[in-house]
Tab-separated table of C-alpha atoms in Angstrom:
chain	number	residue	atom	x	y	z
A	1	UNK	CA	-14.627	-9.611	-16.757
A	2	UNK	CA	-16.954	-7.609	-18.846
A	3	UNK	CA	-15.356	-4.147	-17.119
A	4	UNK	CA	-12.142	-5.070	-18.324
A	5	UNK	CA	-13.103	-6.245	-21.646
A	6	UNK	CA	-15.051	-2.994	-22.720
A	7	UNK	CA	-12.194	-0.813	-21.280
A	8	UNK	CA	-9.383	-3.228	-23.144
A	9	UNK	CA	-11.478	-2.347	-25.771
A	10	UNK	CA	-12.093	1.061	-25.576
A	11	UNK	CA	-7.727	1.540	-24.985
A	12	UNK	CA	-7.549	-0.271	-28.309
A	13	UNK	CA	-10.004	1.888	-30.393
A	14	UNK	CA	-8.242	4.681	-29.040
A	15	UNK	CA	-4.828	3.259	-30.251
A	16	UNK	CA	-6.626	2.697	-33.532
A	17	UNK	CA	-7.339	6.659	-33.342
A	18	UNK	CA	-4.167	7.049	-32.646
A	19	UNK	CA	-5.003	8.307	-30.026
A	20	UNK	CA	-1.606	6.839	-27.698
A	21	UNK	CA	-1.291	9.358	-25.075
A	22	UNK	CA	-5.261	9.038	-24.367
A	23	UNK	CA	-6.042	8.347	-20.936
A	24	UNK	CA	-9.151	6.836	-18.934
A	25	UNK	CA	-9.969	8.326	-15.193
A	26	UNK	CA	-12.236	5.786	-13.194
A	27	UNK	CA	-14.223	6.105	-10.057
A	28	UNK	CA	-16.606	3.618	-8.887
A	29	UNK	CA	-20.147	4.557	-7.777
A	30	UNK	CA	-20.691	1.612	-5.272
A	31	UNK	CA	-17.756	2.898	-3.142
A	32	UNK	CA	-19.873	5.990	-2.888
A	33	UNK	CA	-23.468	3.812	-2.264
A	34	UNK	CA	-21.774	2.481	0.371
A	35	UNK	CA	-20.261	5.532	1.867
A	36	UNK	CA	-23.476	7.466	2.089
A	37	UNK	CA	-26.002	4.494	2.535
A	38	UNK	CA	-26.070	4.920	6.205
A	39	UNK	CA	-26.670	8.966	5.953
A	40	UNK	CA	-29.790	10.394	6.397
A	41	UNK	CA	-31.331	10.519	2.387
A	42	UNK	CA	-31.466	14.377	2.182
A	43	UNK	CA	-27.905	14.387	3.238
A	44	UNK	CA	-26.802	11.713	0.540
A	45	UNK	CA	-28.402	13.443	-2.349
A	46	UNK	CA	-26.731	16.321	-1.557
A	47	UNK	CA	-23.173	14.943	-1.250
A	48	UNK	CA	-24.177	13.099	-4.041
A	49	UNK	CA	-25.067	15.971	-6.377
A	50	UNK	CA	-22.216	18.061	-4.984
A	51	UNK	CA	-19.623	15.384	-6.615
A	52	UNK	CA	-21.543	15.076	-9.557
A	53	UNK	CA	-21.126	19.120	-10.084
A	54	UNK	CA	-17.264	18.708	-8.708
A	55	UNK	CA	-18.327	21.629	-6.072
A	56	UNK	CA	-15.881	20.267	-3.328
A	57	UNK	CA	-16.161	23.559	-1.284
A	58	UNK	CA	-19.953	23.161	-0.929
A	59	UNK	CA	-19.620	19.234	-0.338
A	60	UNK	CA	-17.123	20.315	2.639
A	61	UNK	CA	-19.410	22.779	3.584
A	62	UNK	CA	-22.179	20.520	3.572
A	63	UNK	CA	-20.452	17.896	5.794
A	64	UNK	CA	-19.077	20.906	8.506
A	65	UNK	CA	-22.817	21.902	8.801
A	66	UNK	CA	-24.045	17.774	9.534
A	67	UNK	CA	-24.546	15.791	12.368
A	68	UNK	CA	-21.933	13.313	11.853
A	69	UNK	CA	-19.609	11.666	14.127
A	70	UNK	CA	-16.012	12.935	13.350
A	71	UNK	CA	-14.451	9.779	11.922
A	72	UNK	CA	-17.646	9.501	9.374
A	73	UNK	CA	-16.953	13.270	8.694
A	74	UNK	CA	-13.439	12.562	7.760
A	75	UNK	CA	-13.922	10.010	5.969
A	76	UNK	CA	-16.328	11.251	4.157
A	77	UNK	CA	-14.193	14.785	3.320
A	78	UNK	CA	-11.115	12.554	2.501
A	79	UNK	CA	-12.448	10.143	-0.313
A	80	UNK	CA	-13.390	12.532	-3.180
A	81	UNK	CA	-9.724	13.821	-3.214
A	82	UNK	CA	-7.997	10.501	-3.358
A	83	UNK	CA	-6.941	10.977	-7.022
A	84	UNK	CA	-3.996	9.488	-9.281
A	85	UNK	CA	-2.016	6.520	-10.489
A	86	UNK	CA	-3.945	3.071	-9.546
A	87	UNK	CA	-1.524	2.910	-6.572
A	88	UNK	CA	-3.887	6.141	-4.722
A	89	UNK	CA	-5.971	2.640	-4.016
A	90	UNK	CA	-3.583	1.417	-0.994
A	91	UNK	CA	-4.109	5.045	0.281
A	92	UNK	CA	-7.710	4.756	-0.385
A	93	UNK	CA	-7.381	1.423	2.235
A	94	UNK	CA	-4.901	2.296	4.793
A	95	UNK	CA	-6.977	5.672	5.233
A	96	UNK	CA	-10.734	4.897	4.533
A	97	UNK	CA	-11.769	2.413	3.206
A	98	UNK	CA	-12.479	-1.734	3.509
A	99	UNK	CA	-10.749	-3.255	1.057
A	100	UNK	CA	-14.013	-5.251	-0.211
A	101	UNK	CA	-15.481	-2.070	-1.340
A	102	UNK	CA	-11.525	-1.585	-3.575
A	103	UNK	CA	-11.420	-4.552	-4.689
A	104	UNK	CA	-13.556	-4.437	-7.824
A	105	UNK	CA	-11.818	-1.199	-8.903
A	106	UNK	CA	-8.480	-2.682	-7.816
A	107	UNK	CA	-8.934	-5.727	-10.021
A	108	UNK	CA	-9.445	-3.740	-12.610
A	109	UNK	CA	-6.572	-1.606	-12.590
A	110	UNK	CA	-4.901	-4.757	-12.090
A	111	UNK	CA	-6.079	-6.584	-15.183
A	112	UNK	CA	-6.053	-3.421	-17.236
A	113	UNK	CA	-2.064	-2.474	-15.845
A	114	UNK	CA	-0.813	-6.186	-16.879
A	115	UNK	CA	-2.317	-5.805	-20.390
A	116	UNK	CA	0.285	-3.016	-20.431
A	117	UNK	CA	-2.233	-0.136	-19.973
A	118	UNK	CA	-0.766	1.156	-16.924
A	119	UNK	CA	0.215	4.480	-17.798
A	120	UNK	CA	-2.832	5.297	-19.323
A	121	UNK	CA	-5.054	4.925	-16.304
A	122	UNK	CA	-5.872	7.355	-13.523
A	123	UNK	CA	-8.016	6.649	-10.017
A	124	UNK	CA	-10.349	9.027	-9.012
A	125	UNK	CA	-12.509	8.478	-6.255
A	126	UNK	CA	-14.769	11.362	-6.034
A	127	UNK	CA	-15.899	11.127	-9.424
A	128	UNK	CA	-19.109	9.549	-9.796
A	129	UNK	CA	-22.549	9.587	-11.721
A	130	UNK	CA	-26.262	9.089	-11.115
A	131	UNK	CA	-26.016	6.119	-8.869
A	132	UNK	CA	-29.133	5.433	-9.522
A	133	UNK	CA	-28.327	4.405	-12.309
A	134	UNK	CA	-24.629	3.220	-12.660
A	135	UNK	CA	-23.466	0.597	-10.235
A	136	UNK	CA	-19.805	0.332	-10.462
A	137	UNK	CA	-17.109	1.339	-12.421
A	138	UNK	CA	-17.494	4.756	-14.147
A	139	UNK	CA	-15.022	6.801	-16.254
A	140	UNK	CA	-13.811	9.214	-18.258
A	141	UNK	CA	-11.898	9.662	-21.655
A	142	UNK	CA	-9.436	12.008	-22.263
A	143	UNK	CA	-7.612	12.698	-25.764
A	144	UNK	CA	-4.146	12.881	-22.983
A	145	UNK	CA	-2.918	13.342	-20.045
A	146	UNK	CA	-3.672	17.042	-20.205
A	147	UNK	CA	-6.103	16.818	-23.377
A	148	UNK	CA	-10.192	17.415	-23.817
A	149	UNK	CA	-12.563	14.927	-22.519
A	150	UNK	CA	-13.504	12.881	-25.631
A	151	UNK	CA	-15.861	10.182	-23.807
A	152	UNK	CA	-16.940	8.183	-21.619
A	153	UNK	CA	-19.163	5.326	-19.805
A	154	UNK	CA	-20.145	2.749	-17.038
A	155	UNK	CA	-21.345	-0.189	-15.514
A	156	UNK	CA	-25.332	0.376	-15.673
A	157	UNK	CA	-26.774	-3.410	-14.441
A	158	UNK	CA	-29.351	-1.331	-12.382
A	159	UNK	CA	-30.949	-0.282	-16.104
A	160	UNK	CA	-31.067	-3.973	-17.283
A	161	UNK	CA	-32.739	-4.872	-13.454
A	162	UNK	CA	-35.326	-2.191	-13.750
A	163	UNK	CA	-36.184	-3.613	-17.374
A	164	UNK	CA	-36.753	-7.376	-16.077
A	165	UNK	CA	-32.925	-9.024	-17.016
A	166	UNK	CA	-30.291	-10.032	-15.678
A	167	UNK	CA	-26.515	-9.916	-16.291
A	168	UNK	CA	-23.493	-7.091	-16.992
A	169	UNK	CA	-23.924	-3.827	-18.441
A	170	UNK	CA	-21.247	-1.764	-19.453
A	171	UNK	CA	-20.611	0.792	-22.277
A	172	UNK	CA	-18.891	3.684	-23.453
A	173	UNK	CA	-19.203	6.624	-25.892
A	174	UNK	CA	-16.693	8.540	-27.635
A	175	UNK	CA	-17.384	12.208	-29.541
């Protein structure tokens, strides 16, 4: 509820910007915990850091050079370019995915298309921040489609954990 309630409300600021073509590209950081929980740490932090950068050719390189077993391999080379519309999500599950680990970021896709913000939203599921950190939805902020990055945010409930409370955490910032 809060995710959708911060991004409703970041589409509307924008709108009162106007700011009509601007568009928000989400990810989500726990599919990524849960891909890389079961590698060995060294591995993980440097897939990790490899997204962060958006160096795919070293993050393929990376996985070529690793022990894994071929299906993990593929996996693992085949979520970070699973990109687009909301709709990339069925991909995302027919190809790689459980749905359980979706189905926060399809919910809010969901809630977000049906308060008529469809257009305006892009899927990206290689795009992900210090997951130490965040734990869930992320995104970005773009002016448009094909305009600068103007902002951005996340779901941070790790922060409020590590400060003794409990409860949702999500913001945004906009330059």
């Amino acid at each position: 509820g809060a995710d959708v309630e911060v991004l409703a409300l970041l589409l509307r600021t924008l709108d009162n910007l106007e700011l009509n073509d601007g568009v928000i590209v989400l990810g989500d950081t726990s599919i990524a915990s849960h891909l890389f929980a079961p590698l060995q740490p060294e591995l993980s932090e440097t897939l990790v850091e490899l997204l962060q950068k958006g160096q795919y050719t070293a993050y393929r390189e990376a996985l070529a050079q690793s022990q894994l077993s071929p299906e993990v391999r593929r996996t693992l080379l085949e979520f970070p370019y699973i990109k687009g519309d909301p709709e990339v999500l069925n991909r995302a599950e027919t190809l790689l995915l459980p749905r359980d680990w979706l189905q926060p970021l399809r919910h809010l896709t969901d809630c977000l298309s049906q308060l008529g913000y469809a257009k305006r939203l892009r899927v990206d599921l290689g795009f992900i921040r210090d997951l130490g950190y965040y734990s869930g939805p992320v995104f970005n902020v773009y002016a448009s489609a094909t305009g600068p990055l103007i902002g951005g945010g996340g779901r941070y409930d790790g922060l409020l954990t590590e400060i003794g409370l409990t409860g949702q955490a999500i913001g945004f910032g906009l330059n």
